Amino acid sequence: MIEDPGQVIEPAQVFRVRGLTKVYGMGAAQVQALAGVDLDLYEGELAVLLGPSGSGKTTLLNNLGGLDVPTAGELLYRGTDLTSADEDDLTTFRRERIGFIFQFYNLIPSLTARENVALITEIARDPMPAEEALEMVQLGARLDHFPAQLSGGEQQRVAIARAIAKRPEVLLCDEPTGALDVRTGIVVLEAIQQVNRELGTLTVVITHNAVMADIADRVIYLSDGRVHHVRKNTTRVPASTLNW
Amino acid sequence: MISYLDRKLWRDLRRLKGQAIAVIMVMACGLAMMTMARSLIYSLDSTRREYYQSNRFADVFDALKRAPNSLVSRIRQLPGVAVAQSGISVQVTLDIPGLEEPATGNVRSVPDVGMPVLNQLFLRSGRWPAPGRRREVLVSEAFAQANHLHPGDSLAMLMNGKRETVRVAGIALSPEFIFEARPGAALPDNRTYGIFWMRRKEVASAFDLDGAFNYLSLTLAPGASERQVIAELDRLLRPYGGLGAFGRADHPSHVRVSDEIKILRTISIGFPVVFLSVAAFMINAVLSRLLALQRDQIAILKAFGFSDRQIVVHYLKFALVMVAGGTVLGGIGGILLGHRLVLMYHRFFRFPDLEFRPDRPAFPMALLVCAFAAFTGVFNAVRRAARLPPAEAMRPEPPANYRPALVERTGIGYLLSHTFRIAVRNIERKPMQALFTVAGLALATGILIVPNAFRDGVTQVLDYQWDTVQRQDVGVGLVEPDSIEVEHLFERLPGVISVEPERRAFVRISFGNRRRQLAIEGLPSKGLLNRVIDESNHQIQLPPHGLVVSAKLAEVLGARPGDLLTVEVLEGRRPTREVRLAGLAEDFAGMAAYMDIHALNRLLEEGDIISGASFTVDRAKWDAFMRALKNIPRVSWVAVKNSLRENFRQTTAASIGLIEKIYMAFAIIVALGVVYNNARISLTERARELATLRVIGFSRREVGTVLITELVILALIAVPLGLLLGTGFAAEIVKAVNTETVRLPLVLTRANYAFAVMVVAVASAVSALLVLRKVNHLDLVGALKAPE
Ligand SMILES: Nc1ncnc2c1ncn2[C@@H]1O[C@H](COP(=O)(O)OP(=O)(O)O)[C@@H](O)[C@H]1O
Ligand SMILES: [Mg+2]
């Protein structure tokens, strides 16, 4: 066990992952994306997934978020088994618990910033007003712009607002800064950090940039589809002070 | 050796097969309709032309009372006359075993020896009446088939009042009777009306026409003026009771075939144009999408040194494959449908051999039209893509620009749901795609209206004719006009409830320099059986003076009520009178003129005379009535309303039913194709967006709703337009049918509209469901990767 169970105040466990395996394809073309991941994630923490390209980060995140189902192993969300959930259960799971942020923003091009966020409020149970979510990412002034009228960083911040508007319990971010330049990337990380701090949402951020790992409570190193090791940061560095 | 680029073509096409098939099907519909209609035109037109030529159909015709045979040589000498043929044409009543009402027939003479020179007969079976053998006839094929008559059978014929039993020697056809119907009837009733041919000597002696003729046909010399010949002929035959000569343009059978060709012409252009435009746009939409998806591939091809031209050609080949598929399928479809429809024409038109003849030039033309439509649709998009500098093409397409839709800018935007907003903004961003989807759906709706409007129109005409106008059970005509005494004889027939007399007289009515020949019907002023009805469905009380004519006749003459018409009587004492046009009657077949029977008799300068009567008959004594009627020698024809009605109903139901099925198939294919194509393109264009919605927690149904809302909006726009379009189509076709022989009212029922809406709605829904199934297979994880 890499985790140390003897912690002083144990925050509530959100995910429990044991021996998680994911195999793509058949026969000779088989790829083992995850080869037995063991991991626990806790309420309120900000975890960074670090690892070389192809190490299985995205696959792990997608399994956590109910976008993909594992081939074998144990995957519990607050004690509920996600491996046996059907498509409808997973949709409900995503709708109620998970906020996603993607490398390529994936906004609806035909909706304005405000509407992209408000869209979520149509399906969420206790959403925050779109304006408030956008205010949190400092986009209060660009409410009625369409995606095509926003810069990459702004689009990504709309995506964050969209993800948090439903007050998710988990925020999953797959290389949120991957398509952005450094300065813009920092602004986006600040927004994510701020959400984690103010809303106490369990936040998992994928990156392959080791410098960014400093903003996390814990850094989980993946290689070849396994957790290689976990590093605990004693202090979280504010994103604004990062530099690379 | 297939080039690698062509291999790519086939693989891409395989992936696009659903859409390619949709395009091919829509295109095929347009082409099928075009080749079908054009081939039918060609079949009818060329078959008729050849028939006329080989059987020497005459150019000018005339019926007269009686002229000595010696007159024929004088006619032959008239300038412009090539060949003249005299003959005898008389009306007879028939007694067909198994047919309750007496049938009537037209007996034509054939030369005593040999065959006619003009209007030669085609012998289908049996043989010619043997010279010298008495009581042998040739029977027209339509009548023989309807009554199951074969060579060797016999039937009873009342000839000039004498009952004779005649033997069927053979079954024949004549170019004069391609359309074989009682004069003035809009639809054939082959059970109760037939044409017979008999050796001349025999007819002449039965009708006291030895050494005389009463029917004349002639051909014109090359370059002769038909008008002049007719005028000469009229002058010459006037003393012999000539009813007025007429050319082919007034020949009932010829006109009916021409009218049909006219309708086919309308169909062969209108519909295909719309179908093909929709198909062309569908190709454009499919290819534009493909080009957008393959920007990077184009860039790589160009980076490797493929020329713009090669790339343009490569993508145009996609269009070509679809055009070729559409042409082949449309051609085959057109031929198959044409074969079916030609069989339907056999019910109406009698040719020795009416076969389906494909209009061969139609196929290359169809290919050209299609290719032109497709290439204009895609050429620009392809060229733009090919022109793109490789470096730029490697980058993904810039994000689409959107803006609030028009409905939102009106200020009611806040009322709209997000799903609805996405839909209307998408429609507005791609107006052409929306336009053609709407056009396709509207077209599908519209073409469904046409056959039903036709059917409802015919039904209304028949109901009108037999419920409103003709309330008698039976109509009877006399061989010769007779004194009013006959009416008393009629009244005493078994089962008669009421009788109303009728007097018909052949006249020529002219106004200015326009004129028409027809029979004036003299009726009781306010008859209860045979009624004259005006436009607003009220009975017209025939005035003591003056004439009431069909609105169509007034239109043809250019006359209005109050005008003085010249009436030239063509029988009896042949007086010529000015008669005031007193009113217009509404009718749908042929052209009629009505007068109060007493007024007509005064005009004719003959006392109280009738030429026929209308009856209502006690059903219980029906058989006795019919038997008695068959035995009155003076009766020339009998029309039993209910059997006519039933017969018409079956004939029209069968032919309209077939056309309705064809149109419905087309409508369904277009609706399916257009909706499928639109939904598939939306799906590929927006796969990423829809997958994202799924990822962030929208259910399949909710995502499906986003996709479907757009289609529903388009359908809601299209359907009313389609109903309008269909109304226009129907009006246009009704106008094409509006001839002197038949007219149809434009009848558009709610049921007709509802049916069209339902068919299109169901077809669209099925198509949409097919695409929606693909929403279930959206690649959620793939959507999060780099944009295409
Ligand atoms: N849908 C898939 N089909 C086949 N192989 C896949 C698929 N998704 C990921 N893989 C493979 O699984 C491995 C892990 O991928 P991924 O989780 O995307 O890595 P990372 O995000 O760490 O770069 C890689 O070898 C990748 O090629
Ligand atoms: Mg990844």
PDB file of C-alpha atoms in Angstrom, chain B residues 490-705:
ATOM      1  CA  PHE B 490     -93.574   5.464 -71.949  1.00  0.00           C
ATOM      2  CA  GLU B 491     -95.863   6.395 -69.096  1.00  0.00           C
ATOM      3  CA  ARG B 492     -97.632   3.076 -69.423  1.00  0.00           C
ATOM      4  CA  LEU B 493     -94.450   0.976 -69.147  1.00  0.00           C
ATOM      5  CA  PRO B 494     -94.433  -1.251 -66.030  1.00  0.00           C
ATOM      6  CA  GLY B 495     -92.971   0.334 -62.924  1.00  0.00           C
ATOM      7  CA  VAL B 496     -92.707   3.879 -64.259  1.00  0.00           C
ATOM      8  CA  ILE B 497     -93.044   6.462 -61.506  1.00  0.00           C
ATOM      9  CA  SER B 498     -92.365   9.529 -63.568  1.00  0.00           C
ATOM     10  CA  VAL B 499     -91.349  10.451 -67.097  1.00  0.00           C
ATOM     11  CA  GLU B 500     -89.962  13.645 -68.480  1.00  0.00           C
ATOM     12  CA  PRO B 501     -89.596  14.223 -72.193  1.00  0.00           C
ATOM     13  CA  GLU B 502     -86.451  15.430 -73.896  1.00  0.00           C
ATOM     14  CA  ARG B 503     -85.803  16.817 -77.340  1.00  0.00           C
ATOM     15  CA  ARG B 504     -82.296  16.870 -78.781  1.00  0.00           C
ATOM     16  CA  ALA B 505     -81.399  18.698 -81.935  1.00  0.00           C
ATOM     17  CA  PHE B 506     -78.030  19.060 -83.618  1.00  0.00           C
ATOM     18  CA  VAL B 507     -77.063  22.653 -84.136  1.00  0.00           C
ATOM     19  CA  ARG B 508     -74.126  24.860 -84.761  1.00  0.00           C
ATOM     20  CA  ILE B 509     -73.926  27.731 -82.329  1.00  0.00           C
ATOM     21  CA  SER B 510     -71.808  30.697 -83.291  1.00  0.00           C
ATOM     22  CA  PHE B 511     -70.891  33.976 -81.721  1.00  0.00           C
ATOM     23  CA  GLY B 512     -68.649  36.326 -83.626  1.00  0.00           C
ATOM     24  CA  ASN B 513     -66.342  34.079 -85.568  1.00  0.00           C
ATOM     25  CA  ARG B 514     -66.276  31.286 -83.014  1.00  0.00           C
ATOM     26  CA  ARG B 515     -68.572  28.327 -83.302  1.00  0.00           C
ATOM     27  CA  ARG B 516     -69.221  24.880 -81.978  1.00  0.00           C
ATOM     28  CA  GLN B 517     -71.423  21.998 -83.027  1.00  0.00           C
ATOM     29  CA  LEU B 518     -73.469  20.206 -80.452  1.00  0.00           C
ATOM     30  CA  ALA B 519     -76.945  19.081 -79.569  1.00  0.00           C
ATOM     31  CA  ILE B 520     -79.328  21.447 -77.830  1.00  0.00           C
ATOM     32  CA  GLU B 521     -81.224  19.590 -75.165  1.00  0.00           C
ATOM     33  CA  GLY B 522     -84.815  20.628 -74.849  1.00  0.00           C
ATOM     34  CA  LEU B 523     -86.082  19.906 -71.328  1.00  0.00           C
ATOM     35  CA  PRO B 524     -89.143  20.774 -69.277  1.00  0.00           C
ATOM     36  CA  SER B 525     -88.669  24.255 -67.901  1.00  0.00           C
ATOM     37  CA  LYS B 526     -88.345  23.145 -64.300  1.00  0.00           C
ATOM     38  CA  GLY B 527     -87.715  19.446 -64.627  1.00  0.00           C
ATOM     39  CA  LEU B 528     -87.407  17.216 -61.634  1.00  0.00           C
ATOM     40  CA  LEU B 529     -85.217  14.594 -63.286  1.00  0.00           C
ATOM     41  CA  ASN B 530     -82.852  16.074 -65.804  1.00  0.00           C
ATOM     42  CA  ARG B 531     -81.960  19.380 -64.241  1.00  0.00           C
ATOM     43  CA  VAL B 532     -79.854  22.329 -65.270  1.00  0.00           C
ATOM     44  CA  ILE B 533     -77.764  23.645 -62.416  1.00  0.00           C
ATOM     45  CA  ASP B 534     -75.950  26.931 -62.039  1.00  0.00           C
ATOM     46  CA  GLU B 535     -72.639  27.731 -60.454  1.00  0.00           C
ATOM     47  CA  SER B 536     -74.101  28.222 -56.998  1.00  0.00           C
ATOM     48  CA  ASN B 537     -75.777  24.828 -57.168  1.00  0.00           C
ATOM     49  CA  HIS B 538     -79.299  26.098 -57.751  1.00  0.00           C
ATOM     50  CA  GLN B 539     -81.541  24.707 -60.425  1.00  0.00           C
ATOM     51  CA  ILE B 540     -81.985  27.016 -63.371  1.00  0.00           C
ATOM     52  CA  GLN B 541     -85.545  27.410 -64.532  1.00  0.00           C
ATOM     53  CA  LEU B 542     -85.264  27.298 -68.305  1.00  0.00           C
ATOM     54  CA  PRO B 543     -86.762  30.539 -69.658  1.00  0.00           C
ATOM     55  CA  PRO B 544     -89.534  30.501 -72.288  1.00  0.00           C
ATOM     56  CA  HIS B 545     -87.059  32.044 -74.707  1.00  0.00           C
ATOM     57  CA  GLY B 546     -83.315  31.888 -74.863  1.00  0.00           C
ATOM     58  CA  LEU B 547     -80.574  29.420 -74.298  1.00  0.00           C
ATOM     59  CA  VAL B 548     -78.693  28.218 -71.241  1.00  0.00           C
ATOM     60  CA  VAL B 549     -75.231  26.839 -72.047  1.00  0.00           C
ATOM     61  CA  SER B 550     -72.293  25.301 -70.200  1.00  0.00           C
ATOM     62  CA  ALA B 551     -70.054  27.962 -68.772  1.00  0.00           C
ATOM     63  CA  LYS B 552     -67.246  26.304 -70.734  1.00  0.00           C
ATOM     64  CA  LEU B 553     -69.154  26.763 -73.990  1.00  0.00           C
ATOM     65  CA  ALA B 554     -69.742  30.431 -73.255  1.00  0.00           C
ATOM     66  CA  GLU B 555     -66.033  30.749 -72.524  1.00  0.00           C
ATOM     67  CA  VAL B 556     -65.112  29.013 -75.768  1.00  0.00           C
ATOM     68  CA  LEU B 557     -67.470  31.243 -77.725  1.00  0.00           C
ATOM     69  CA  GLY B 558     -66.473  34.337 -75.809  1.00  0.00           C
ATOM     70  CA  ALA B 559     -70.130  35.068 -75.076  1.00  0.00           C
ATOM     71  CA  ARG B 560     -71.794  36.444 -71.953  1.00  0.00           C
ATOM     72  CA  PRO B 561     -75.401  36.188 -70.805  1.00  0.00           C
ATOM     73  CA  GLY B 562     -77.444  38.705 -72.763  1.00  0.00           C
ATOM     74  CA  ASP B 563     -75.464  38.195 -75.980  1.00  0.00           C
ATOM     75  CA  LEU B 564     -77.278  37.050 -79.084  1.00  0.00           C
ATOM     76  CA  LEU B 565     -76.015  33.695 -80.383  1.00  0.00           C
ATOM     77  CA  THR B 566     -76.602  32.414 -83.875  1.00  0.00           C
ATOM     78  CA  VAL B 567     -78.161  28.955 -83.817  1.00  0.00           C
ATOM     79  CA  GLU B 568     -78.052  27.064 -87.075  1.00  0.00           C
ATOM     80  CA  VAL B 569     -80.125  23.897 -86.872  1.00  0.00           C
ATOM     81  CA  LEU B 570     -78.477  20.999 -88.700  1.00  0.00           C
ATOM     82  CA  GLU B 571     -81.519  18.771 -89.039  1.00  0.00           C
ATOM     83  CA  GLY B 572     -85.149  18.923 -90.069  1.00  0.00           C
ATOM     84  CA  ARG B 573     -85.969  22.234 -91.709  1.00  0.00           C
ATOM     85  CA  ARG B 574     -82.557  23.612 -90.771  1.00  0.00           C
ATOM     86  CA  PRO B 575     -83.699  27.078 -89.696  1.00  0.00           C
ATOM     87  CA  THR B 576     -81.124  29.634 -88.506  1.00  0.00           C
ATOM     88  CA  ARG B 577     -82.125  31.863 -85.593  1.00  0.00           C
ATOM     89  CA  GLU B 578     -80.685  34.416 -83.235  1.00  0.00           C
ATOM     90  CA  VAL B 579     -81.170  33.239 -79.679  1.00  0.00           C
ATOM     91  CA  ARG B 580     -80.337  35.148 -76.549  1.00  0.00           C
ATOM     92  CA  LEU B 581     -77.901  33.560 -74.124  1.00  0.00           C
ATOM     93  CA  ALA B 582     -80.006  33.527 -70.987  1.00  0.00           C
ATOM     94  CA  GLY B 583     -77.768  31.787 -68.449  1.00  0.00           C
ATOM     95  CA  LEU B 584     -74.770  29.646 -67.672  1.00  0.00           C
ATOM     96  CA  ALA B 585     -74.910  26.079 -66.445  1.00  0.00           C
ATOM     97  CA  GLU B 586     -72.231  24.351 -64.410  1.00  0.00           C
ATOM     98  CA  ASP B 587     -71.145  20.999 -65.785  1.00  0.00           C
ATOM     99  CA  PHE B 588     -67.977  18.971 -66.046  1.00  0.00           C
ATOM    100  CA  ALA B 589     -68.086  16.857 -69.146  1.00  0.00           C
ATOM    101  CA  GLY B 590     -68.432  17.981 -72.716  1.00  0.00           C
ATOM    102  CA  MET B 591     -70.364  21.105 -73.574  1.00  0.00           C
ATOM    103  CA  ALA B 592     -74.098  21.418 -73.510  1.00  0.00           C
ATOM    104  CA  ALA B 593     -76.824  23.845 -74.437  1.00  0.00           C
ATOM    105  CA  TYR B 594     -80.278  23.709 -72.925  1.00  0.00           C
ATOM    106  CA  MET B 595     -83.610  25.179 -73.886  1.00  0.00           C
ATOM    107  CA  ASP B 596     -87.115  24.862 -72.687  1.00  0.00           C
ATOM    108  CA  ILE B 597     -88.486  21.942 -74.725  1.00  0.00           C
ATOM    109  CA  HIS B 598     -91.364  24.006 -76.090  1.00  0.00           C
ATOM    110  CA  ALA B 599     -89.068  26.846 -77.017  1.00  0.00           C
ATOM    111  CA  LEU B 600     -86.793  24.408 -78.802  1.00  0.00           C
ATOM    112  CA  ASN B 601     -89.637  22.838 -80.693  1.00  0.00           C
ATOM    113  CA  ARG B 602     -90.778  26.285 -81.743  1.00  0.00           C
ATOM    114  CA  LEU B 603     -87.268  27.068 -82.910  1.00  0.00           C
ATOM    115  CA  LEU B 604     -87.172  23.836 -84.890  1.00  0.00           C
ATOM    116  CA  GLU B 605     -90.529  24.718 -86.433  1.00  0.00           C
ATOM    117  CA  GLU B 606     -91.788  21.250 -85.652  1.00  0.00           C
ATOM    118  CA  GLY B 607     -94.766  20.575 -83.405  1.00  0.00           C
ATOM    119  CA  ASP B 608     -94.559  18.793 -80.065  1.00  0.00           C
ATOM    120  CA  ILE B 609     -91.822  16.319 -80.685  1.00  0.00           C
ATOM    121  CA  ILE B 610     -89.542  14.384 -78.344  1.00  0.00           C
ATOM    122  CA  SER B 611     -86.369  12.441 -78.989  1.00  0.00           C
ATOM    123  CA  GLY B 612     -85.986  10.777 -75.640  1.00  0.00           C
ATOM    124  CA  ALA B 613     -87.135  10.685 -72.048  1.00  0.00           C
ATOM    125  CA  SER B 614     -85.972  10.358 -68.467  1.00  0.00           C
ATOM    126  CA  PHE B 615     -87.555   7.925 -66.058  1.00  0.00           C
ATOM    127  CA  THR B 616     -87.771   7.136 -62.435  1.00  0.00           C
ATOM    128  CA  VAL B 617     -88.691   3.522 -61.971  1.00  0.00           C
ATOM    129  CA  ASP B 618     -90.115   1.432 -59.166  1.00  0.00           C
ATOM    130  CA  ARG B 619     -87.294  -0.862 -58.072  1.00  0.00           C
ATOM    131  CA  ALA B 620     -89.718  -3.727 -57.548  1.00  0.00           C
ATOM    132  CA  LYS B 621     -90.752  -3.680 -61.172  1.00  0.00           C
ATOM    133  CA  TRP B 622     -87.303  -3.004 -62.510  1.00  0.00           C
ATOM    134  CA  ASP B 623     -86.894  -6.208 -64.484  1.00  0.00           C
ATOM    135  CA  ALA B 624     -90.272  -5.884 -66.125  1.00  0.00           C
ATOM    136  CA  PHE B 625     -89.482  -2.297 -67.053  1.00  0.00           C
ATOM    137  CA  MET B 626     -86.192  -3.281 -68.615  1.00  0.00           C
ATOM    138  CA  ARG B 627     -87.747  -6.146 -70.555  1.00  0.00           C
ATOM    139  CA  ALA B 628     -90.437  -3.876 -71.893  1.00  0.00           C
ATOM    140  CA  LEU B 629     -87.898  -1.257 -72.866  1.00  0.00           C
ATOM    141  CA  LYS B 630     -85.797  -3.733 -74.766  1.00  0.00           C
ATOM    142  CA  ASN B 631     -88.798  -4.542 -76.875  1.00  0.00           C
ATOM    143  CA  ILE B 632     -89.661  -1.032 -77.972  1.00  0.00           C
ATOM    144  CA  PRO B 633     -88.186  -0.810 -81.450  1.00  0.00           C
ATOM    145  CA  ARG B 634     -88.046   2.971 -81.461  1.00  0.00           C
ATOM    146  CA  VAL B 635     -85.605   3.075 -78.556  1.00  0.00           C
ATOM    147  CA  SER B 636     -82.061   3.713 -79.690  1.00  0.00           C
ATOM    148  CA  TRP B 637     -80.174   3.932 -76.418  1.00  0.00           C
ATOM    149  CA  VAL B 638     -80.723   3.398 -72.719  1.00  0.00           C
ATOM    150  CA  ALA B 639     -78.572   4.706 -69.898  1.00  0.00           C
ATOM    151  CA  VAL B 640     -79.013   3.166 -66.472  1.00  0.00           C
ATOM    152  CA  LYS B 641     -77.646   5.537 -63.922  1.00  0.00           C
ATOM    153  CA  ASN B 642     -76.502   3.162 -61.220  1.00  0.00           C
ATOM    154  CA  SER B 643     -74.607   0.829 -63.442  1.00  0.00           C
ATOM    155  CA  LEU B 644     -72.909   3.722 -65.213  1.00  0.00           C
ATOM    156  CA  ARG B 645     -72.006   5.126 -61.897  1.00  0.00           C
ATOM    157  CA  GLU B 646     -70.597   1.916 -60.525  1.00  0.00           C
ATOM    158  CA  ASN B 647     -68.636   1.315 -63.668  1.00  0.00           C
ATOM    159  CA  PHE B 648     -67.095   4.794 -63.566  1.00  0.00           C
ATOM    160  CA  ARG B 649     -66.308   4.423 -59.930  1.00  0.00           C
ATOM    161  CA  GLN B 650     -64.353   1.248 -60.555  1.00  0.00           C
ATOM    162  CA  THR B 651     -62.486   2.625 -63.527  1.00  0.00           C
ATOM    163  CA  THR B 652     -61.401   5.792 -61.769  1.00  0.00           C
ATOM    164  CA  ALA B 653     -60.661   4.031 -58.507  1.00  0.00           C
ATOM    165  CA  ALA B 654     -58.316   1.617 -60.258  1.00  0.00           C
ATOM    166  CA  SER B 655     -56.378   4.211 -62.206  1.00  0.00           C
ATOM    167  CA  ILE B 656     -56.213   6.883 -59.524  1.00  0.00           C
ATOM    168  CA  GLY B 657     -55.355   4.224 -56.967  1.00  0.00           C
ATOM    169  CA  LEU B 658     -52.273   3.278 -58.933  1.00  0.00           C
ATOM    170  CA  ILE B 659     -51.144   6.869 -59.383  1.00  0.00           C
ATOM    171  CA  GLU B 660     -51.756   7.520 -55.729  1.00  0.00           C
ATOM    172  CA  LYS B 661     -49.523   4.597 -54.779  1.00  0.00           C
ATOM    173  CA  ILE B 662     -46.754   5.842 -57.035  1.00  0.00           C
ATOM    174  CA  TYR B 663     -46.910   9.372 -55.676  1.00  0.00           C
ATOM    175  CA  MET B 664     -47.042   8.100 -52.154  1.00  0.00           C
ATOM    176  CA  ALA B 665     -43.925   6.028 -52.716  1.00  0.00           C
ATOM    177  CA  PHE B 666     -42.166   9.095 -54.087  1.00  0.00           C
ATOM    178  CA  ALA B 667     -43.312  11.244 -51.205  1.00  0.00           C
ATOM    179  CA  ILE B 668     -42.154   8.723 -48.649  1.00  0.00           C
ATOM    180  CA  ILE B 669     -38.765   8.340 -50.300  1.00  0.00           C
ATOM    181  CA  VAL B 670     -38.245  12.084 -50.455  1.00  0.00           C
ATOM    182  CA  ALA B 671     -39.330  12.653 -46.875  1.00  0.00           C
ATOM    183  CA  LEU B 672     -37.156   9.788 -45.654  1.00  0.00           C
ATOM    184  CA  GLY B 673     -34.191  10.867 -47.733  1.00  0.00           C
ATOM    185  CA  VAL B 674     -34.313  14.545 -46.922  1.00  0.00           C
ATOM    186  CA  VAL B 675     -34.785  14.084 -43.208  1.00  0.00           C
ATOM    187  CA  TYR B 676     -32.177  11.350 -42.990  1.00  0.00           C
ATOM    188  CA  ASN B 677     -29.675  13.425 -44.851  1.00  0.00           C
ATOM    189  CA  ASN B 678     -30.288  16.522 -42.809  1.00  0.00           C
ATOM    190  CA  ALA B 679     -30.132  14.653 -39.525  1.00  0.00           C
ATOM    191  CA  ARG B 680     -26.995  12.751 -40.501  1.00  0.00           C
ATOM    192  CA  ILE B 681     -25.207  15.909 -41.485  1.00  0.00           C
ATOM    193  CA  SER B 682     -26.253  17.656 -38.305  1.00  0.00           C
ATOM    194  CA  LEU B 683     -25.083  14.626 -36.409  1.00  0.00           C
ATOM    195  CA  THR B 684     -21.624  14.523 -37.946  1.00  0.00           C
ATOM    196  CA  GLU B 685     -21.224  18.273 -37.775  1.00  0.00           C
ATOM    197  CA  ARG B 686     -22.257  18.342 -34.191  1.00  0.00           C
ATOM    198  CA  ALA B 687     -21.099  14.956 -32.966  1.00  0.00           C
ATOM    199  CA  ARG B 688     -18.607  16.684 -30.720  1.00  0.00           C
ATOM    200  CA  GLU B 689     -21.131  19.092 -29.318  1.00  0.00           C
ATOM    201  CA  LEU B 690     -23.675  16.345 -28.704  1.00  0.00           C
ATOM    202  CA  ALA B 691     -21.093  14.036 -27.164  1.00  0.00           C
ATOM    203  CA  THR B 692     -20.053  16.853 -24.856  1.00  0.00           C
ATOM    204  CA  LEU B 693     -23.638  17.241 -23.751  1.00  0.00           C
ATOM    205  CA  ARG B 694     -23.724  13.528 -23.015  1.00  0.00           C
ATOM    206  CA  VAL B 695     -20.474  13.792 -21.047  1.00  0.00           C
ATOM    207  CA  ILE B 696     -21.690  16.597 -18.852  1.00  0.00           C
ATOM    208  CA  GLY B 697     -24.753  14.626 -17.940  1.00  0.00           C
ATOM    209  CA  PHE B 698     -27.434  15.004 -20.591  1.00  0.00           C
ATOM    210  CA  SER B 699     -29.305  11.788 -21.210  1.00  0.00           C
ATOM    211  CA  ARG B 700     -29.633  10.259 -24.644  1.00  0.00           C
ATOM    212  CA  ARG B 701     -33.165  11.507 -24.888  1.00  0.00           C
ATOM    213  CA  GLU B 702     -32.202  15.044 -24.044  1.00  0.00           C
ATOM    214  CA  VAL B 703     -29.408  15.011 -26.601  1.00  0.00           C
ATOM    215  CA  GLY B 704     -31.748  13.473 -29.159  1.00  0.00           C
ATOM    216  CA  THR B 705     -34.135  16.342 -28.455  1.00  0.00           C
TER     217      THR B 705
END
